[in-house]
PDB file of C-alpha atoms in Angstrom:
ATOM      1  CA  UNK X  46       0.000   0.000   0.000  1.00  0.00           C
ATOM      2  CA  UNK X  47       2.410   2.307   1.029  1.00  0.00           C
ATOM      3  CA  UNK X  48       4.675   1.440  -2.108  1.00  0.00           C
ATOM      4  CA  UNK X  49       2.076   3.242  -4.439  1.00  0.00           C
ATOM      5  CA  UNK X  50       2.086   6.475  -2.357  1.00  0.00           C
ATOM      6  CA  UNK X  51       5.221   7.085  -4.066  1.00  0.00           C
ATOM      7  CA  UNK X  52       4.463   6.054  -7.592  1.00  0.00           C
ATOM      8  CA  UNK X  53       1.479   8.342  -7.601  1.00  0.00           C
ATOM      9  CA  UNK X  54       1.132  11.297 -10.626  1.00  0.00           C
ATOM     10  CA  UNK X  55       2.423  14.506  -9.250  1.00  0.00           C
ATOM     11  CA  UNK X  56       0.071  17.038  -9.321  1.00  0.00           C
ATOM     12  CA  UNK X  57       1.834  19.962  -7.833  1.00  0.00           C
ATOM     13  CA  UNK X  58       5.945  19.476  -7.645  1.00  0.00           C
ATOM     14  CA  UNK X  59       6.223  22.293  -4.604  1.00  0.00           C
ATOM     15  CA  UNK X  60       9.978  21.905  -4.479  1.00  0.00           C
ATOM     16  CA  UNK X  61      12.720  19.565  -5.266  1.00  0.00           C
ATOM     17  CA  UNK X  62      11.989  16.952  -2.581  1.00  0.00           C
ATOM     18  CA  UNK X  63       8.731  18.018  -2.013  1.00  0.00           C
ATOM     19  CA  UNK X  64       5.412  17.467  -3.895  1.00  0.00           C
ATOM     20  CA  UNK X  65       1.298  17.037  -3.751  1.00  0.00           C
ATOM     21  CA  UNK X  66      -0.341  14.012  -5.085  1.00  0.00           C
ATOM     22  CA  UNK X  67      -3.587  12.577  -5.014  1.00  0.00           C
ATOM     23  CA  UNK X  68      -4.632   8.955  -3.482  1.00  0.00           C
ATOM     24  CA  UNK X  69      -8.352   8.828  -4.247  1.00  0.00           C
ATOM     25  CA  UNK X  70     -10.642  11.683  -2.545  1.00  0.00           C
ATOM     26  CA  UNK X  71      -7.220  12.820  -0.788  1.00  0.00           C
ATOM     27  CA  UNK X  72      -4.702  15.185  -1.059  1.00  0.00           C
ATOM     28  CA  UNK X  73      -1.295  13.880  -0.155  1.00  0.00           C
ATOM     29  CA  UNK X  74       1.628  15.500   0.521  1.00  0.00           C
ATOM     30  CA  UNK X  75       5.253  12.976  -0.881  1.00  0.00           C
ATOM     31  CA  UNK X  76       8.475  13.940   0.331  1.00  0.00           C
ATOM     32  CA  UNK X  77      11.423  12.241  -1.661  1.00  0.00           C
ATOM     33  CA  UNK X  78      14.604  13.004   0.136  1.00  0.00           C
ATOM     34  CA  UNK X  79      18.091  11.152  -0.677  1.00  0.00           C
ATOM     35  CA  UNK X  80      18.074  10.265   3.037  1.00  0.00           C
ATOM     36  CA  UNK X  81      14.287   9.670   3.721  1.00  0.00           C
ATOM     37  CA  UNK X  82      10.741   9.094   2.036  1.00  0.00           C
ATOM     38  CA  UNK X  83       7.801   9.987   3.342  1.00  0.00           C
ATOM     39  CA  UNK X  84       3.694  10.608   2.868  1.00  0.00           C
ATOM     40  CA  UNK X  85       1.290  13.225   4.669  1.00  0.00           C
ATOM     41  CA  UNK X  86      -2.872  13.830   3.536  1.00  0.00           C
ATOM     42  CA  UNK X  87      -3.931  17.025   4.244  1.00  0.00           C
ATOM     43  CA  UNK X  88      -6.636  15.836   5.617  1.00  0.00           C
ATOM     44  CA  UNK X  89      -5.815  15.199   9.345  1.00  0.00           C
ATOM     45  CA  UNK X  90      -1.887  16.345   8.844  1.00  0.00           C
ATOM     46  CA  UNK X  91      -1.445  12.493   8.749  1.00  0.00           C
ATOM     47  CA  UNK X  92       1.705  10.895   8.340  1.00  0.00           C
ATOM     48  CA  UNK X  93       0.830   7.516   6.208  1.00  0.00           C
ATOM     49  CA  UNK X  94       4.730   6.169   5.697  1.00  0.00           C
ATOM     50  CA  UNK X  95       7.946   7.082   6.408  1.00  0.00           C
ATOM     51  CA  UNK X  96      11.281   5.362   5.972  1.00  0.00           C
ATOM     52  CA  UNK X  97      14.359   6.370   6.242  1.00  0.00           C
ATOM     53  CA  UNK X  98      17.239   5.231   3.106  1.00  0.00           C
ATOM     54  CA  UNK X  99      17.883   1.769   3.448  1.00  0.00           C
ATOM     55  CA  UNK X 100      15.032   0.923   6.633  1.00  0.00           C
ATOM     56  CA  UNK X 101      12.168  -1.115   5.847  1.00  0.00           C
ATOM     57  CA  UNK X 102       8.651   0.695   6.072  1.00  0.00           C
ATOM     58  CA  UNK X 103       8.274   1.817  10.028  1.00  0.00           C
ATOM     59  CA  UNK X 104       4.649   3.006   9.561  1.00  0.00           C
ATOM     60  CA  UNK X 105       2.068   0.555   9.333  1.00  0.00           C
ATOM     61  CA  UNK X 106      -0.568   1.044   7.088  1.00  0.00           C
ATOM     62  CA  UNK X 107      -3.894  -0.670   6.368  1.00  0.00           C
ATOM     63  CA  UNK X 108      -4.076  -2.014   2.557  1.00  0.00           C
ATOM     64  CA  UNK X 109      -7.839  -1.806   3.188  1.00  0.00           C
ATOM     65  CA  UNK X 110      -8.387   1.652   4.255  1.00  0.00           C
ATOM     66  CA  UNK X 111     -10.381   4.509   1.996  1.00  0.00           C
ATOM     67  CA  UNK X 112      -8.709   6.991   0.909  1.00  0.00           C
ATOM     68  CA  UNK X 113     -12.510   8.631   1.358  1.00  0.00           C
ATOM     69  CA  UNK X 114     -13.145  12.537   2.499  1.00  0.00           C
ATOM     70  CA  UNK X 115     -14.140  12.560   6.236  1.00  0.00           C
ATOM     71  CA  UNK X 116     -13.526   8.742   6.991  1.00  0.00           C
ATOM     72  CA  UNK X 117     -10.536   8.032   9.117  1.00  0.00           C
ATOM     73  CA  UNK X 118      -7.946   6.364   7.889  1.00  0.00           C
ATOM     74  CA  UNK X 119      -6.542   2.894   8.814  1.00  0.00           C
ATOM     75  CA  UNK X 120      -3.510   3.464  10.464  1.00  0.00           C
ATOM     76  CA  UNK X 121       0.013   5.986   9.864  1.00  0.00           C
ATOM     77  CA  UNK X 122      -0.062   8.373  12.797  1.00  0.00           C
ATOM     78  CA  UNK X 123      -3.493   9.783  13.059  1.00  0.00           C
ATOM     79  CA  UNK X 124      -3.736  13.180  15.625  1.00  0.00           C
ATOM     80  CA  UNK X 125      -6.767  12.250  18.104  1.00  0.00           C
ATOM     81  CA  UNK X 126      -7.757  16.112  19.206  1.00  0.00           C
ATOM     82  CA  UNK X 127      -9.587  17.501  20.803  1.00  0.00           C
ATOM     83  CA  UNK X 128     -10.137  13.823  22.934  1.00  0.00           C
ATOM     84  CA  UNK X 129      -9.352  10.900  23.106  1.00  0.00           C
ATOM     85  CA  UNK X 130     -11.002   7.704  22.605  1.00  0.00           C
ATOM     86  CA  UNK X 131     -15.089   7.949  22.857  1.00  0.00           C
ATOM     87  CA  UNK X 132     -15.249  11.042  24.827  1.00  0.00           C
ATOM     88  CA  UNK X 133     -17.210  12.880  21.868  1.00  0.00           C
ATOM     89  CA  UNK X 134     -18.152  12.586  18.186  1.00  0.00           C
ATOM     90  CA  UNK X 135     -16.399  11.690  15.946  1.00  0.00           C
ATOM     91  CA  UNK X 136     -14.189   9.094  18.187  1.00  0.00           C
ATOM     92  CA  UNK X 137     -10.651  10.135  18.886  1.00  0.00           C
ATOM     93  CA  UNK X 138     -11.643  13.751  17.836  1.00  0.00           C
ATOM     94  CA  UNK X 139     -11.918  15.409  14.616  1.00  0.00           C
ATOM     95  CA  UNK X 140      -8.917  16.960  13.955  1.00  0.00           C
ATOM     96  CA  UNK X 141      -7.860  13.721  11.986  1.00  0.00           C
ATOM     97  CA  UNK X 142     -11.369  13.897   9.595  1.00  0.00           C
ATOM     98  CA  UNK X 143     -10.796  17.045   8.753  1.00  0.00           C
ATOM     99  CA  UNK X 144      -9.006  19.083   5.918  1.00  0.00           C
ATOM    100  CA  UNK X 145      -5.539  20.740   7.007  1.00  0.00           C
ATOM    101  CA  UNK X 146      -3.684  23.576   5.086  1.00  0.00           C
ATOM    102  CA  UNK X 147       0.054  23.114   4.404  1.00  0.00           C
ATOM    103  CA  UNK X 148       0.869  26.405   5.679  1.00  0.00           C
ATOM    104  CA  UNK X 149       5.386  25.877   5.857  1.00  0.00           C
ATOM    105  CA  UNK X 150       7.985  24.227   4.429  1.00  0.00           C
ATOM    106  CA  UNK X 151      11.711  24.100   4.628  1.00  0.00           C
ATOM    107  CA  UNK X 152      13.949  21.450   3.039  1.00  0.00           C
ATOM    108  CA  UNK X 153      17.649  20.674   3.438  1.00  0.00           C
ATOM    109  CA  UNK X 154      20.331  17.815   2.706  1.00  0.00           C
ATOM    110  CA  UNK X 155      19.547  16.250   5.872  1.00  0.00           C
ATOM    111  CA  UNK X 156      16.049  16.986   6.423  1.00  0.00           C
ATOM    112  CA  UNK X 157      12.168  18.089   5.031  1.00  0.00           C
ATOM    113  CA  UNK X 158      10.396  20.261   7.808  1.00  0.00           C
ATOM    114  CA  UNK X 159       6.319  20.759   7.265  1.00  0.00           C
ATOM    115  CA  UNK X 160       4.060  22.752   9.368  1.00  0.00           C
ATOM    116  CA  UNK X 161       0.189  22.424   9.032  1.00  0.00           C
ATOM    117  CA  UNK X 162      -2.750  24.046  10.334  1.00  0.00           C
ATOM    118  CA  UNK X 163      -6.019  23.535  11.463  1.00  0.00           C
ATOM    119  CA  UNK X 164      -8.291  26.219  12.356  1.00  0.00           C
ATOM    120  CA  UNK X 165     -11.601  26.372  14.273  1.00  0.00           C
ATOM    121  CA  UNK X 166     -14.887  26.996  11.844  1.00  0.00           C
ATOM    122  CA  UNK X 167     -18.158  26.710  11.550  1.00  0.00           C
ATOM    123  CA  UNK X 168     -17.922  22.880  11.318  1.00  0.00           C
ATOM    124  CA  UNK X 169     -15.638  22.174  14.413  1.00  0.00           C
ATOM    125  CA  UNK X 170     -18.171  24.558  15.903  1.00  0.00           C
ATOM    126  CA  UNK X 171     -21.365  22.427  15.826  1.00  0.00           C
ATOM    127  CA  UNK X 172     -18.720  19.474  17.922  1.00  0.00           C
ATOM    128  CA  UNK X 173     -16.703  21.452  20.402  1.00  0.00           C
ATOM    129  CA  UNK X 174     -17.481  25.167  21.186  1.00  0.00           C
ATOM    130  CA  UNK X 175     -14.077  26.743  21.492  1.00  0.00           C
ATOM    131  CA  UNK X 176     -11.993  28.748  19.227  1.00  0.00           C
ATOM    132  CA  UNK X 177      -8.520  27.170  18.358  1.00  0.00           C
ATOM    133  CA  UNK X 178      -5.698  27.347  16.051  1.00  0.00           C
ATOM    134  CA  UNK X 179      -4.074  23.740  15.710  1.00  0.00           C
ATOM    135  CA  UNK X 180      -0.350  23.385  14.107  1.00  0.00           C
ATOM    136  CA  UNK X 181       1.123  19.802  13.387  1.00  0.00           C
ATOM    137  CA  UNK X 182       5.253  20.034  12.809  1.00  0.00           C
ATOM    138  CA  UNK X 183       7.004  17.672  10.976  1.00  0.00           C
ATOM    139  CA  UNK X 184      10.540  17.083  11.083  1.00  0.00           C
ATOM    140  CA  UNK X 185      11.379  14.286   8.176  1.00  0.00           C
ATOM    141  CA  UNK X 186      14.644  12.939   8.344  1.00  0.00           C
ATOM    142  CA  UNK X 187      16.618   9.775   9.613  1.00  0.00           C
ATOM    143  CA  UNK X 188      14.473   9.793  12.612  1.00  0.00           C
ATOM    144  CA  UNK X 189      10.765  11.350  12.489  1.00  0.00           C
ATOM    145  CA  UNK X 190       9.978  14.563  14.515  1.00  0.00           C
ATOM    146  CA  UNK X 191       6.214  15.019  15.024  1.00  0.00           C
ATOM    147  CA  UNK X 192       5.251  17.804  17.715  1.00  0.00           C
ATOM    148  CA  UNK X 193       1.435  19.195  17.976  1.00  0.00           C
ATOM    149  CA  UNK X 194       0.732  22.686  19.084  1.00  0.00           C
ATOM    150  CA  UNK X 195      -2.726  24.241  20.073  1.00  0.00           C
ATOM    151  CA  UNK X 196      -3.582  27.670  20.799  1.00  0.00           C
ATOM    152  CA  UNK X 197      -6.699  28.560  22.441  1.00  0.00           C
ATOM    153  CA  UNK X 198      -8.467  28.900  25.710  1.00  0.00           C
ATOM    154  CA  UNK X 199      -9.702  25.332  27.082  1.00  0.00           C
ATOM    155  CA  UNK X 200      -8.771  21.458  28.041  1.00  0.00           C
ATOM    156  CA  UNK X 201      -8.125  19.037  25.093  1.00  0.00           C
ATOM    157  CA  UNK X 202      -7.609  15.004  25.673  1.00  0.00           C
ATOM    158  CA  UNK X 203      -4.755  14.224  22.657  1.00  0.00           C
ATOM    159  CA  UNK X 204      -2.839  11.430  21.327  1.00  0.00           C
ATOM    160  CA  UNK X 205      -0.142  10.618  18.367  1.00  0.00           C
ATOM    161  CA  UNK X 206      -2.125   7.586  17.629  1.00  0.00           C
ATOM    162  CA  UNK X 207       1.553   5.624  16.213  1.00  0.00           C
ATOM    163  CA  UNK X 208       0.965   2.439  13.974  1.00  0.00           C
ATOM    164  CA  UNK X 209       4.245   0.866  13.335  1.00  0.00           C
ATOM    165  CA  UNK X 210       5.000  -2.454  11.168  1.00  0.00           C
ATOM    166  CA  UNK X 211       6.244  -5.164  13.074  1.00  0.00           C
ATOM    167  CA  UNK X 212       7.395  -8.773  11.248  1.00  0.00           C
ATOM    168  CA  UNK X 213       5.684 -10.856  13.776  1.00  0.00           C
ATOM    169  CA  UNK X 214       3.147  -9.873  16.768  1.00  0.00           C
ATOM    170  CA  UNK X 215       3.786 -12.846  18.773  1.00  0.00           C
ATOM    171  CA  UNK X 216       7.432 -11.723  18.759  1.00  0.00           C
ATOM    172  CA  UNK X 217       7.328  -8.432  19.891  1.00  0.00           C
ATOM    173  CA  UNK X 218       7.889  -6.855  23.400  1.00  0.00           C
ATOM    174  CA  UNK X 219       7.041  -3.048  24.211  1.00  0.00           C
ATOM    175  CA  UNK X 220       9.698  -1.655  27.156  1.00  0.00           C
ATOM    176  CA  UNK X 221       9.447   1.538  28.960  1.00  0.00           C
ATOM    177  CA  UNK X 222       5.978   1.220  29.928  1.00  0.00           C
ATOM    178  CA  UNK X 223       6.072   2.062  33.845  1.00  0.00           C
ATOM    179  CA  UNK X 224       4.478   0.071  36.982  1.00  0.00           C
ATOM    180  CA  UNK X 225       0.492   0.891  36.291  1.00  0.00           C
ATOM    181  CA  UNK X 226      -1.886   0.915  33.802  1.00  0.00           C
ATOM    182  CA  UNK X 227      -5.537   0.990  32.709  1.00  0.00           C
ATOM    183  CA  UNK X 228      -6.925  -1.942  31.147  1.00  0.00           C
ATOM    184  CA  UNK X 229      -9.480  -0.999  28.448  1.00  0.00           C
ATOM    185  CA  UNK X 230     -10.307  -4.503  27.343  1.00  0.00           C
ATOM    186  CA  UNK X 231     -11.194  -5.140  31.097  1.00  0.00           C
ATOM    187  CA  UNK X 232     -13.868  -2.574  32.133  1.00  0.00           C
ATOM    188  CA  UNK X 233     -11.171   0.142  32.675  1.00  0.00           C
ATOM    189  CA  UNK X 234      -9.507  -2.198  35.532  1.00  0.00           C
ATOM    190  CA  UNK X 235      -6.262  -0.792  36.905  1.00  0.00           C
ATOM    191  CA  UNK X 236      -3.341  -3.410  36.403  1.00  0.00           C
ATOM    192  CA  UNK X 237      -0.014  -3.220  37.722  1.00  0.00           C
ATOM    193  CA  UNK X 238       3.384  -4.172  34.917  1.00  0.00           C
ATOM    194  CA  UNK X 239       6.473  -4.183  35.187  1.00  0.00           C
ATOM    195  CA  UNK X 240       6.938  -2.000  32.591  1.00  0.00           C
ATOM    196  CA  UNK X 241       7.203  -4.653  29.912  1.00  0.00           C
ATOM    197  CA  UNK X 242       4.351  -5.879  27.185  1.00  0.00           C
ATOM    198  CA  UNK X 243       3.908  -8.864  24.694  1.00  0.00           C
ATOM    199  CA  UNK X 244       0.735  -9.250  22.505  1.00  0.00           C
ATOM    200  CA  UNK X 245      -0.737 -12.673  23.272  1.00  0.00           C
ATOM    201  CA  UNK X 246      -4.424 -11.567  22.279  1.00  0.00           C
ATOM    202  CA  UNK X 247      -5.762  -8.414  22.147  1.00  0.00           C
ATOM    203  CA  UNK X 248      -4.189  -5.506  24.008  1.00  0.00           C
ATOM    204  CA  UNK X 249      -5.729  -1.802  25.226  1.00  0.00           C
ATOM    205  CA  UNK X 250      -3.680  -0.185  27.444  1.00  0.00           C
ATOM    206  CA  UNK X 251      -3.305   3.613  29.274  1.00  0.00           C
ATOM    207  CA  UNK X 252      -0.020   3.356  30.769  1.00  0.00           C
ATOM    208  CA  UNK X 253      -0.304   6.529  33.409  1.00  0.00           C
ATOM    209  CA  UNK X 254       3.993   6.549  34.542  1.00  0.00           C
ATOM    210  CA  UNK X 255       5.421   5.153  31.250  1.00  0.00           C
ATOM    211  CA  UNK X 256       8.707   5.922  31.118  1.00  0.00           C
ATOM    212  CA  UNK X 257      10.147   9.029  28.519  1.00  0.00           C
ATOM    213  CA  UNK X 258      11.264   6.366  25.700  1.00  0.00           C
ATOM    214  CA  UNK X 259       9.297   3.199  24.763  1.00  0.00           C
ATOM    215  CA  UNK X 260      11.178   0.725  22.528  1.00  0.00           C
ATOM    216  CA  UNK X 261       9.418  -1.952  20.182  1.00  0.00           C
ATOM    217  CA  UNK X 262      12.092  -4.748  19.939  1.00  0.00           C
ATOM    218  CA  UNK X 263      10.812  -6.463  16.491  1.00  0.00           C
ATOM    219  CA  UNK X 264      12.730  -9.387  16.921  1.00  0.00           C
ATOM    220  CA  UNK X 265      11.343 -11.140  13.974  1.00  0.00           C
ATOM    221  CA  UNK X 266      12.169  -7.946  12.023  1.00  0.00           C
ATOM    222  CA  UNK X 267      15.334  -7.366  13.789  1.00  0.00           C
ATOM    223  CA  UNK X 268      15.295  -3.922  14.387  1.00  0.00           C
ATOM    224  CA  UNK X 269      14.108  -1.673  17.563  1.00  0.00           C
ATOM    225  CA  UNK X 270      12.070   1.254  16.853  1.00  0.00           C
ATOM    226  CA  UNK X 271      12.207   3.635  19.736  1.00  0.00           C
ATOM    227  CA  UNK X 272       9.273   6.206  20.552  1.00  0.00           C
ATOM    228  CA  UNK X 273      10.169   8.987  22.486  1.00  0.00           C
ATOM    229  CA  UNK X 274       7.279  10.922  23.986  1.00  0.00           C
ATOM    230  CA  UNK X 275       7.291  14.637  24.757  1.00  0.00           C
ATOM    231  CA  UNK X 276       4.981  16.497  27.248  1.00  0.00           C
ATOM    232  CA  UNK X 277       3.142  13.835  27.817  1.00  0.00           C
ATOM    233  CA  UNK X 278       0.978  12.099  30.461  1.00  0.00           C
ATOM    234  CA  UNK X 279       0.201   8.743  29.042  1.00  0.00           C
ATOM    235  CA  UNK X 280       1.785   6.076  26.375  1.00  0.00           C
ATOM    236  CA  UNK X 281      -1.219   3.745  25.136  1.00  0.00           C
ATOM    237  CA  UNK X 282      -0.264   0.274  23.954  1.00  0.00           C
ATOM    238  CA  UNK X 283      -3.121  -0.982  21.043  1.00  0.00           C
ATOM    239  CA  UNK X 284      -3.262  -4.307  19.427  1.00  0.00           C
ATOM    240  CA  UNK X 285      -6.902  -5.506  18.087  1.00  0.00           C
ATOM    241  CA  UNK X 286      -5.871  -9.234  18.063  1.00  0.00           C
ATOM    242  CA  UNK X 287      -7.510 -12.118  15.819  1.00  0.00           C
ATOM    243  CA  UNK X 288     -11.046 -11.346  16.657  1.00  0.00           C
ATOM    244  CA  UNK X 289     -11.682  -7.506  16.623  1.00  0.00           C
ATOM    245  CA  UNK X 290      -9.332  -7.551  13.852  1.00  0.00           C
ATOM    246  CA  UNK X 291     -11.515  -9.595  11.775  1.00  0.00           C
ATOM    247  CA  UNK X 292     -14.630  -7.482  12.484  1.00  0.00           C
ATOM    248  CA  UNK X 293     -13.024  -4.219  11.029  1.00  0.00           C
ATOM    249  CA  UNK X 294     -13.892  -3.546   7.750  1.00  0.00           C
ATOM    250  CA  UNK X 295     -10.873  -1.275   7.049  1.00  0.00           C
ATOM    251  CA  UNK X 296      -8.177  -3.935   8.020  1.00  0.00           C
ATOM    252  CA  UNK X 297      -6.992  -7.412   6.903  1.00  0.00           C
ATOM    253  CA  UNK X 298      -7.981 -10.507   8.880  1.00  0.00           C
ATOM    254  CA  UNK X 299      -4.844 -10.708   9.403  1.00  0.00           C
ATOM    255  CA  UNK X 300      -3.357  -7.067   9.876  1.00  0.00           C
ATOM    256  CA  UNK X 301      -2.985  -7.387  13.551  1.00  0.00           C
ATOM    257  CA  UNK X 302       0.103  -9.585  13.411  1.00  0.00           C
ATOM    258  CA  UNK X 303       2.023  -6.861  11.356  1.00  0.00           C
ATOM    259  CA  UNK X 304       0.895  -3.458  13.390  1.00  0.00           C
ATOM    260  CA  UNK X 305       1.424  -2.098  17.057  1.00  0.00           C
ATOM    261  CA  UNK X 306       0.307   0.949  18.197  1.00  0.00           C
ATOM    262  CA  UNK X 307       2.548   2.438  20.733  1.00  0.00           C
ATOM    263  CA  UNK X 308       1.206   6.460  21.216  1.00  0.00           C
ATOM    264  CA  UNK X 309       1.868   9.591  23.081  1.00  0.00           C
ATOM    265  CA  UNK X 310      -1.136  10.676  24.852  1.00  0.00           C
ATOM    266  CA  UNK X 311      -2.502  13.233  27.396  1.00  0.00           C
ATOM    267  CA  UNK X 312      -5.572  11.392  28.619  1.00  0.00           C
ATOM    268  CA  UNK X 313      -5.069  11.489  32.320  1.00  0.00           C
ATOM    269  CA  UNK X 314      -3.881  14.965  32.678  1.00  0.00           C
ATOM    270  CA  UNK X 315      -5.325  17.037  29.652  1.00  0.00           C
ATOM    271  CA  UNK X 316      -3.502  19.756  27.607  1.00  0.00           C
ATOM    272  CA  UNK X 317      -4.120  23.325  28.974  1.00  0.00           C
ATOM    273  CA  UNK X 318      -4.116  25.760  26.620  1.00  0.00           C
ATOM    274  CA  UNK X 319      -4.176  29.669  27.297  1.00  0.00           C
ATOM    275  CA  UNK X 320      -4.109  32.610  25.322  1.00  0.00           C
ATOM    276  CA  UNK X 321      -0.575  33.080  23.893  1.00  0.00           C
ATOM    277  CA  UNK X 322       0.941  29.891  25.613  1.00  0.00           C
ATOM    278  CA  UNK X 323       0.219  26.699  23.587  1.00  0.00           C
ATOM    279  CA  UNK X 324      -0.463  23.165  24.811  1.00  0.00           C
ATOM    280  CA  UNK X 325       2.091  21.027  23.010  1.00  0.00           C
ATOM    281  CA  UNK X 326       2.215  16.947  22.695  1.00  0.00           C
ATOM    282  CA  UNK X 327       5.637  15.588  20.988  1.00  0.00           C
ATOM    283  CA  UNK X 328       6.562  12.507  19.619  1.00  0.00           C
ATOM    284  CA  UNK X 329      10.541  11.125  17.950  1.00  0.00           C
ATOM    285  CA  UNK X 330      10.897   7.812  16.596  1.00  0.00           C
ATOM    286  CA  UNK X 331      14.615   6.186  15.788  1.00  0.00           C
ATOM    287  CA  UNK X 332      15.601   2.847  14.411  1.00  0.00           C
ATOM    288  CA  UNK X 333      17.891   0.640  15.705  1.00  0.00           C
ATOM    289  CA  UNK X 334      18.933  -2.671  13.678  1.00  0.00           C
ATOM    290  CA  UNK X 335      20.045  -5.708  16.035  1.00  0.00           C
TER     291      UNK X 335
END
């Protein structure tokens, strides 16, 4: 899936490594750097691949997701604003439904840099009655810089909602996760870790002291992808499993045993905005090959 974002007709070539193409409905931003490549639709500032010269794909896409206006898509790193989870309608927010302008770019031989924005309107009105100017930074390069800013007066819920591609579920064990957490697939019942995760069955996890770095050790895959988390409260752990996997009509059967989600979140302690200071919610993620 992610192969064709980069064989798609360019529609707008916005600078050397930078261009606009278009994958069905969407709008999608291709960067094509001698060190990196990488995809972002405007609509939810969401990054659908990215991989660094000579990595395999680190983002996990779905192969069955539209490409539809105002449908979420399957997996990349959707931005859940302004909460988290079922807290509202849409779930996880509408910030990632909804059309983003590509408002700053700067490219060098190390590096693509994007800015986008997302501002309140009549539409984000009728769902959540606060004024807001959203910006999602992107730093492209050998590792991935992702850092959301909001301006405003009010309390937002938030997450980097991370898919990455593993080799093999039932091979992979998520460090860095802290002593507690709250167990979504059992009534919100608060467990106690020791700071380590495999994926058995299916997994939903808030993980409320996680530690500043999380590392997926892909063992099948041989690499560790490391997720570092900035200004935030919460890591969340997601893996649908066989079952719930099966019942989603924008994922394979058999997608689960390729994807984890590991995400930076502000669930338990929400993002304060205020006038000119912004709330901000940060994610970095580095490969390491064993």
């Amino acid at each position: 899936m992610q192969d064709t974002l980069y064989t798609l007709p360019v529609v707008n070539q916005i600078t050397p490594y930078l261009s606009q193409r278009q994958q069905s409905d969407l709008p999608i931003v291709v960067i094509s750097h001698p060190k990196v490549r990488a995809a972002i639709a405007l609509q939810g500032a969401h990054l659908l691949s990215w991989q660094p010269s000579g990595q395999k794909p680190v983002i996990w896409l779905s192969e069955k997701t539209p490409f539809t206006t105002g449908k979420a898509i399957r997996g990349g790193v959707p931005i859940c604003w302004p909460w988290f989870g079922p807290a509202g309608e849409p779930a996880h927010g509408f910030a990632r439904n909804m059309p983003w302008t590509l408002t700053a770019h700067d490219e060098n031989e190390d590096a693509v840099m994007l800015t986008f924005t997302l501002e309140s309107n009549a539409q984000t009105k009728k769902l959540w009655p606060h004024d807001f100017t959203l910006l999602a930074r992107f730093r492209i390069a050998e590792h991935c810089e992702i850092e959301l800013e909001a301006y405003g007066d009010y309390e937002a819920t938030a997450a980097l909602h991370s898919y990455f591609q593993i080799a093999d579920i039932s091979q992979v064990e998520v460090s860095g996760l802290g002593n507690s957490f709250i167990d979504k697939v059992n009534d919100n019942a608060v467990g106690a870790s020791d700071g380590k995760q495999t994926y058995p069955n299916r997994v939903d996890r808030i993980h409320t002291a996680a530690d500043d770095c999380s590392v997926i050790h892909d063992k099948a895959g041989k690499r560790q992808i490391e997720v570092y988390h900035h200004y935030q409260s919460d890591v969340v752990t997601w893996n649908p499993g066989p079952e719930l996997s099966c019942s989603m009509g924008d994922m394979p059967n058999e997608g689960y045993k390729t994807m984890v989600c590991v995400e930076t979140a502000r669930i338990s302690k929400p993002l304060k905005s205020a006038g000119e200071s912004p709330a901000r919610l940060g994610t970095t993620i580095r490969i390491v090959n064993k």
